[in-house]
mmCIF file of C-alpha atoms in Angstrom:
data_model
loop_
_atom_site.group_PDB
_atom_site.id
_atom_site.type_symbol
_atom_site.label_atom_id
_atom_site.label_comp_id
_atom_site.label_asym_id
_atom_site.label_seq_id
_atom_site.Cartn_x
_atom_site.Cartn_y
_atom_site.Cartn_z
ATOM 1 C CA UNK A 1 6.177 81.423 -5.584
ATOM 2 C CA UNK A 2 7.280 80.769 -2.034
ATOM 3 C CA UNK A 3 11.000 80.604 -1.386
ATOM 4 C CA UNK A 4 10.905 76.957 -0.193
ATOM 5 C CA UNK A 5 9.179 75.751 -3.358
ATOM 6 C CA UNK A 6 11.521 77.807 -5.516
ATOM 7 C CA UNK A 7 14.517 76.184 -3.833
ATOM 8 C CA UNK A 8 13.096 72.650 -4.417
ATOM 9 C CA UNK A 9 12.452 73.470 -8.042
ATOM 10 C CA UNK A 10 15.970 74.766 -8.534
ATOM 11 C CA UNK A 11 17.536 71.773 -6.641
ATOM 12 C CA UNK A 12 19.221 69.529 -9.233
ATOM 13 C CA UNK A 13 20.978 67.171 -6.792
ATOM 14 C CA UNK A 14 18.738 64.030 -7.427
ATOM 15 C CA UNK A 15 19.729 60.451 -6.419
ATOM 16 C CA UNK A 16 23.386 59.532 -6.291
ATOM 17 C CA UNK A 17 24.802 56.389 -7.915
ATOM 18 C CA UNK A 18 25.623 54.918 -4.495
ATOM 19 C CA UNK A 19 22.030 55.339 -3.317
ATOM 20 C CA UNK A 20 20.764 53.739 -6.504
ATOM 21 C CA UNK A 21 23.076 50.731 -6.082
ATOM 22 C CA UNK A 22 22.037 50.287 -2.467
ATOM 23 C CA UNK A 23 18.359 50.406 -3.441
ATOM 24 C CA UNK A 24 18.872 47.881 -6.237
ATOM 25 C CA UNK A 25 20.764 45.546 -3.880
ATOM 26 C CA UNK A 26 18.036 45.683 -1.267
ATOM 27 C CA UNK A 27 15.376 45.039 -3.897
ATOM 28 C CA UNK A 28 17.325 42.050 -5.255
ATOM 29 C CA UNK A 29 17.634 40.555 -1.762
ATOM 30 C CA UNK A 30 13.889 40.947 -1.178
ATOM 31 C CA UNK A 31 13.103 39.288 -4.530
ATOM 32 C CA UNK A 32 15.486 36.402 -3.784
ATOM 33 C CA UNK A 33 13.813 35.849 -0.446
ATOM 34 C CA UNK A 34 10.344 35.854 -1.970
ATOM 35 C CA UNK A 35 11.477 33.483 -4.759
ATOM 36 C CA UNK A 36 12.958 31.064 -2.215
ATOM 37 C CA UNK A 37 9.745 31.058 -0.216
ATOM 38 C CA UNK A 38 7.674 30.365 -3.340
ATOM 39 C CA UNK A 39 9.971 27.523 -4.451
ATOM 40 C CA UNK A 40 9.928 25.911 -1.000
ATOM 41 C CA UNK A 41 6.154 26.181 -0.877
ATOM 42 C CA UNK A 42 5.820 24.565 -4.315
ATOM 43 C CA UNK A 43 8.215 21.774 -3.329
ATOM 44 C CA UNK A 44 6.348 21.080 -0.095
ATOM 45 C CA UNK A 45 3.019 21.041 -1.921
ATOM 46 C CA UNK A 46 4.384 18.591 -4.501
ATOM 47 C CA UNK A 47 5.731 16.312 -1.759
ATOM 48 C CA UNK A 48 2.422 16.284 0.089
ATOM 49 C CA UNK A 49 0.547 15.608 -3.155
ATOM 50 C CA UNK A 50 2.818 12.656 -3.961
ATOM 51 C CA UNK A 51 2.463 11.249 -0.465
ATOM 52 C CA UNK A 52 -1.315 11.496 -0.675
ATOM 53 C CA UNK A 53 -1.234 9.766 -4.073
ATOM 54 C CA UNK A 54 0.881 6.830 -2.885
ATOM 55 C CA UNK A 55 -1.076 6.450 0.370
ATOM 56 C CA UNK A 56 -4.436 6.511 -1.402
ATOM 57 C CA UNK A 57 -3.346 3.934 -3.977
ATOM 58 C CA UNK A 58 -1.919 1.682 -1.276
ATOM 59 C CA UNK A 59 -5.085 1.852 0.831
ATOM 60 C CA UNK A 60 -7.361 1.112 -2.109
ATOM 61 C CA UNK A 61 -5.254 -1.878 -3.149
ATOM 62 C CA UNK A 62 -4.969 -3.257 0.367
ATOM 63 C CA UNK A 63 -8.713 -2.842 0.895
ATOM 64 C CA UNK A 64 -9.382 -4.822 -2.277
ATOM 65 C CA UNK A 65 -7.116 -7.680 -1.178
ATOM 66 C CA UNK A 66 -8.522 -7.703 2.365
ATOM 67 C CA UNK A 67 -12.122 -7.730 1.104
ATOM 68 C CA UNK A 68 -11.381 -10.788 -1.018
ATOM 69 C CA UNK A 69 -9.743 -12.547 1.925
ATOM 70 C CA UNK A 70 -12.801 -11.768 4.054
ATOM 71 C CA UNK A 71 -14.885 -13.755 1.558
ATOM 72 C CA UNK A 72 -12.485 -16.708 1.617
ATOM 73 C CA UNK A 73 -14.192 -18.913 4.239
ATOM 74 C CA UNK A 74 -16.516 -20.782 1.893
ATOM 75 C CA UNK A 75 -16.319 -24.194 3.572
ATOM 76 C CA UNK A 76 -16.184 -25.088 7.306
ATOM 77 C CA UNK A 77 -12.739 -26.020 8.615
ATOM 78 C CA UNK A 78 -11.268 -25.698 5.133
ATOM 79 C CA UNK A 79 -8.350 -23.305 4.811
ATOM 80 C CA UNK A 80 -8.679 -20.864 1.912
ATOM 81 C CA UNK A 81 -4.910 -20.404 1.789
ATOM 82 C CA UNK A 82 -3.274 -22.803 -0.621
ATOM 83 C CA UNK A 83 0.045 -24.579 -0.307
ATOM 84 C CA UNK A 84 3.092 -23.125 -2.082
ATOM 85 C CA UNK A 85 2.085 -19.596 -1.097
ATOM 86 C CA UNK A 86 5.249 -17.572 -0.522
ATOM 87 C CA UNK A 87 6.338 -14.228 0.887
ATOM 88 C CA UNK A 88 5.580 -12.574 -2.475
ATOM 89 C CA UNK A 89 2.876 -14.891 -3.865
ATOM 90 C CA UNK A 90 -0.503 -15.371 -2.161
ATOM 91 C CA UNK A 91 -2.655 -18.261 -3.383
ATOM 92 C CA UNK A 92 -6.170 -18.471 -1.951
ATOM 93 C CA UNK A 93 -9.698 -19.603 -2.749
ATOM 94 C CA UNK A 94 -12.663 -17.270 -2.308
ATOM 95 C CA UNK A 95 -16.183 -16.821 -3.590
ATOM 96 C CA UNK A 96 -18.368 -13.820 -4.338
ATOM 97 C CA UNK A 97 -21.886 -13.497 -5.629
ATOM 98 C CA UNK A 98 -25.536 -13.578 -4.657
ATOM 99 C CA UNK A 99 -25.993 -17.309 -5.250
ATOM 100 C CA UNK A 100 -26.600 -19.642 -2.299
ATOM 101 C CA UNK A 101 -23.408 -21.528 -3.146
ATOM 102 C CA UNK A 102 -21.307 -19.240 -5.369
ATOM 103 C CA UNK A 103 -18.609 -20.907 -7.451
ATOM 104 C CA UNK A 104 -15.154 -20.587 -5.893
ATOM 105 C CA UNK A 105 -12.292 -18.791 -7.586
ATOM 106 C CA UNK A 106 -8.582 -19.458 -7.189
ATOM 107 C CA UNK A 107 -6.721 -16.146 -7.041
ATOM 108 C CA UNK A 108 -2.962 -15.686 -7.176
ATOM 109 C CA UNK A 109 -1.672 -12.289 -6.049
ATOM 110 C CA UNK A 110 2.024 -11.828 -6.734
ATOM 111 C CA UNK A 111 4.688 -9.145 -6.517
ATOM 112 C CA UNK A 112 7.226 -9.104 -9.335
ATOM 113 C CA UNK A 113 9.278 -6.317 -10.807
ATOM 114 C CA UNK A 114 7.570 -3.709 -8.643
ATOM 115 C CA UNK A 115 4.103 -4.681 -9.914
ATOM 116 C CA UNK A 116 1.419 -6.278 -7.751
ATOM 117 C CA UNK A 117 -0.842 -8.380 -9.983
ATOM 118 C CA UNK A 118 -3.786 -10.715 -9.494
ATOM 119 C CA UNK A 119 -4.547 -13.709 -11.692
ATOM 120 C CA UNK A 120 -7.877 -15.539 -11.295
ATOM 121 C CA UNK A 121 -8.724 -19.127 -12.214
ATOM 122 C CA UNK A 122 -12.340 -20.230 -12.531
ATOM 123 C CA UNK A 123 -13.724 -23.325 -10.809
ATOM 124 C CA UNK A 124 -13.974 -26.395 -13.038
ATOM 125 C CA UNK A 125 -15.272 -29.210 -10.855
ATOM 126 C CA UNK A 126 -15.073 -30.849 -7.433
ATOM 127 C CA UNK A 127 -16.188 -29.933 -3.925
ATOM 128 C CA UNK A 128 -14.276 -28.549 -0.939
ATOM 129 C CA UNK A 129 -11.473 -29.118 -0.339
ATOM 130 C CA UNK A 130 -10.907 -31.036 -3.576
ATOM 131 C CA UNK A 131 -11.623 -28.176 -5.911
ATOM 132 C CA UNK A 132 -10.283 -28.377 -9.433
ATOM 133 C CA UNK A 133 -9.695 -25.096 -11.233
ATOM 134 C CA UNK A 134 -9.109 -24.382 -14.864
ATOM 135 C CA UNK A 135 -5.485 -24.039 -15.891
ATOM 136 C CA UNK A 136 -6.175 -21.074 -18.172
ATOM 137 C CA UNK A 137 -6.753 -17.873 -16.183
ATOM 138 C CA UNK A 138 -9.865 -15.817 -16.707
ATOM 139 C CA UNK A 139 -7.728 -12.696 -16.561
ATOM 140 C CA UNK A 140 -4.818 -10.880 -14.938
ATOM 141 C CA UNK A 141 -5.191 -7.477 -13.288
ATOM 142 C CA UNK A 142 -2.458 -5.080 -12.219
ATOM 143 C CA UNK A 143 -3.441 -4.002 -8.718
ATOM 144 C CA UNK A 144 -0.654 -1.490 -8.166
ATOM 145 C CA UNK A 145 2.711 -0.390 -9.543
ATOM 146 C CA UNK A 146 5.888 0.782 -7.810
ATOM 147 C CA UNK A 147 5.471 -1.673 -4.933
ATOM 148 C CA UNK A 148 8.207 -3.077 -2.709
ATOM 149 C CA UNK A 149 8.410 -5.197 0.391
ATOM 150 C CA UNK A 150 8.903 -3.316 3.652
ATOM 151 C CA UNK A 151 12.518 -3.917 4.755
ATOM 152 C CA UNK A 152 12.631 -6.808 7.186
ATOM 153 C CA UNK A 153 9.048 -7.896 6.416
ATOM 154 C CA UNK A 154 7.432 -10.236 3.933
ATOM 155 C CA UNK A 155 4.704 -8.951 1.658
ATOM 156 C CA UNK A 156 2.572 -11.946 2.722
ATOM 157 C CA UNK A 157 3.005 -13.640 6.107
ATOM 158 C CA UNK A 158 1.050 -16.651 7.365
ATOM 159 C CA UNK A 159 0.308 -17.456 11.018
ATOM 160 C CA UNK A 160 -1.356 -20.235 12.972
ATOM 161 C CA UNK A 161 -2.479 -20.809 16.549
ATOM 162 C CA UNK A 162 -0.277 -22.339 19.205
ATOM 163 C CA UNK A 163 -1.869 -23.468 22.495
ATOM 164 C CA UNK A 164 -4.796 -21.108 22.252
ATOM 165 C CA UNK A 165 -3.033 -17.976 21.013
ATOM 166 C CA UNK A 166 -1.790 -16.692 17.719
ATOM 167 C CA UNK A 167 1.818 -17.646 17.136
ATOM 168 C CA UNK A 168 4.321 -14.810 16.993
ATOM 169 C CA UNK A 169 6.346 -16.669 14.368
ATOM 170 C CA UNK A 170 5.098 -16.936 10.823
ATOM 171 C CA UNK A 171 5.047 -20.232 8.963
ATOM 172 C CA UNK A 172 8.023 -20.881 6.718
ATOM 173 C CA UNK A 173 7.482 -20.031 3.068
ATOM 174 C CA UNK A 174 6.649 -21.551 0.704
ATOM 175 C CA UNK A 175 3.789 -22.998 2.720
ATOM 176 C CA UNK A 176 3.681 -26.738 3.112
ATOM 177 C CA UNK A 177 0.346 -28.510 2.820
ATOM 178 C CA UNK A 178 0.147 -28.921 6.609
ATOM 179 C CA UNK A 179 0.946 -25.269 7.338
ATOM 180 C CA UNK A 180 -1.537 -24.118 4.704
ATOM 181 C CA UNK A 181 -4.278 -26.180 6.376
ATOM 182 C CA UNK A 182 -3.546 -24.462 9.703
ATOM 183 C CA UNK A 183 -3.146 -20.887 8.469
ATOM 184 C CA UNK A 184 -5.406 -18.755 10.638
ATOM 185 C CA UNK A 185 -4.182 -15.282 9.718
ATOM 186 C CA UNK A 186 -2.604 -13.599 6.705
ATOM 187 C CA UNK A 187 -0.733 -10.308 7.087
ATOM 188 C CA UNK A 188 -0.179 -8.098 4.041
ATOM 189 C CA UNK A 189 2.552 -5.436 4.226
ATOM 190 C CA UNK A 190 3.448 -3.085 1.363
ATOM 191 C CA UNK A 191 5.737 -0.144 0.671
ATOM 192 C CA UNK A 192 4.865 2.031 -2.304
ATOM 193 C CA UNK A 193 5.865 5.192 -4.168
ATOM 194 C CA UNK A 194 3.647 7.626 -6.106
ATOM 195 C CA UNK A 195 2.474 6.499 -9.509
ATOM 196 C CA UNK A 196 3.823 9.635 -11.219
ATOM 197 C CA UNK A 197 7.351 10.823 -10.597
ATOM 198 C CA UNK A 198 9.713 9.755 -7.868
ATOM 199 C CA UNK A 199 8.804 9.146 -4.274
ATOM 200 C CA UNK A 200 7.989 12.241 -2.268
ATOM 201 C CA UNK A 201 10.641 11.190 0.196
ATOM 202 C CA UNK A 202 12.680 8.114 -0.651
ATOM 203 C CA UNK A 203 13.876 7.898 2.953
ATOM 204 C CA UNK A 204 10.298 7.610 4.212
ATOM 205 C CA UNK A 205 8.020 6.009 1.565
ATOM 206 C CA UNK A 206 4.435 5.034 2.245
ATOM 207 C CA UNK A 207 4.154 1.872 4.343
ATOM 208 C CA UNK A 208 0.859 0.107 4.931
ATOM 209 C CA UNK A 209 -0.078 -3.158 6.637
ATOM 210 C CA UNK A 210 -3.203 -5.112 7.537
ATOM 211 C CA UNK A 211 -4.163 -8.624 8.564
ATOM 212 C CA UNK A 212 -7.123 -10.943 8.042
ATOM 213 C CA UNK A 213 -8.129 -13.692 10.442
ATOM 214 C CA UNK A 214 -9.987 -16.809 9.288
ATOM 215 C CA UNK A 215 -10.886 -17.974 12.775
ATOM 216 C CA UNK A 216 -14.581 -17.448 13.554
ATOM 217 C CA UNK A 217 -14.642 -18.900 17.067
ATOM 218 C CA UNK A 218 -12.388 -19.074 20.129
ATOM 219 C CA UNK A 219 -9.161 -21.023 19.618
ATOM 220 C CA UNK A 220 -8.567 -24.427 21.126
ATOM 221 C CA UNK A 221 -6.115 -24.883 23.988
ATOM 222 C CA UNK A 222 -5.918 -28.634 23.412
ATOM 223 C CA UNK A 223 -2.717 -29.560 21.531
ATOM 224 C CA UNK A 224 -4.445 -32.701 20.273
ATOM 225 C CA UNK A 225 -7.268 -30.666 18.747
ATOM 226 C CA UNK A 226 -5.585 -27.868 16.790
ATOM 227 C CA UNK A 227 -7.529 -24.774 15.843
ATOM 228 C CA UNK A 228 -8.604 -24.850 12.221
ATOM 229 C CA UNK A 229 -9.552 -21.888 10.036
ATOM 230 C CA UNK A 230 -13.144 -21.086 9.059
ATOM 231 C CA UNK A 231 -14.487 -22.695 12.223
#
């Protein structure tokens, strides 16, 4: 056997305790770093997932409300927005269906206790604008949960024209009969959290806003001939 191999075979020095401790410490630090990276990655993924969930729910709900408002002009120069609508309660008349003259429906969308709900009332009798609706609702649907108003904004805002342009100031709520008759635009603004668990970031929750105009032609500049909706 060569001398060098014989010396290695006879060498009983091995690893010292200090070297073993240093190796264990370095290994622990590497494992802690990897664990921290994994935890941060999982947290970021969960936050993104929650944000996507809240944004998707908000968009679907807002699209549903906007689509109904787009079908609200069912009579010329008759406002679909009803009096006594407030910043958290939207009352409007709309109609859907394949019939030539589909029956109107009175819908009430309200925000209460963090829940956005819609209650529908079927048409009973009468023609525009003197519709009479049944007092018993056909049903109530929860559109979305964990909903709040955006700070400084109303959930529902109502605007009219002033001298040929859309007013920058919303009508006072609840809407009077006169203001309801002249409501040209409704703006819906919501702030929502994910359906499961807490908000991904409470300091920056999902905010979404959209508006629907009921004016079909150019506004009037004549103060004696105010612009009416569905015209």
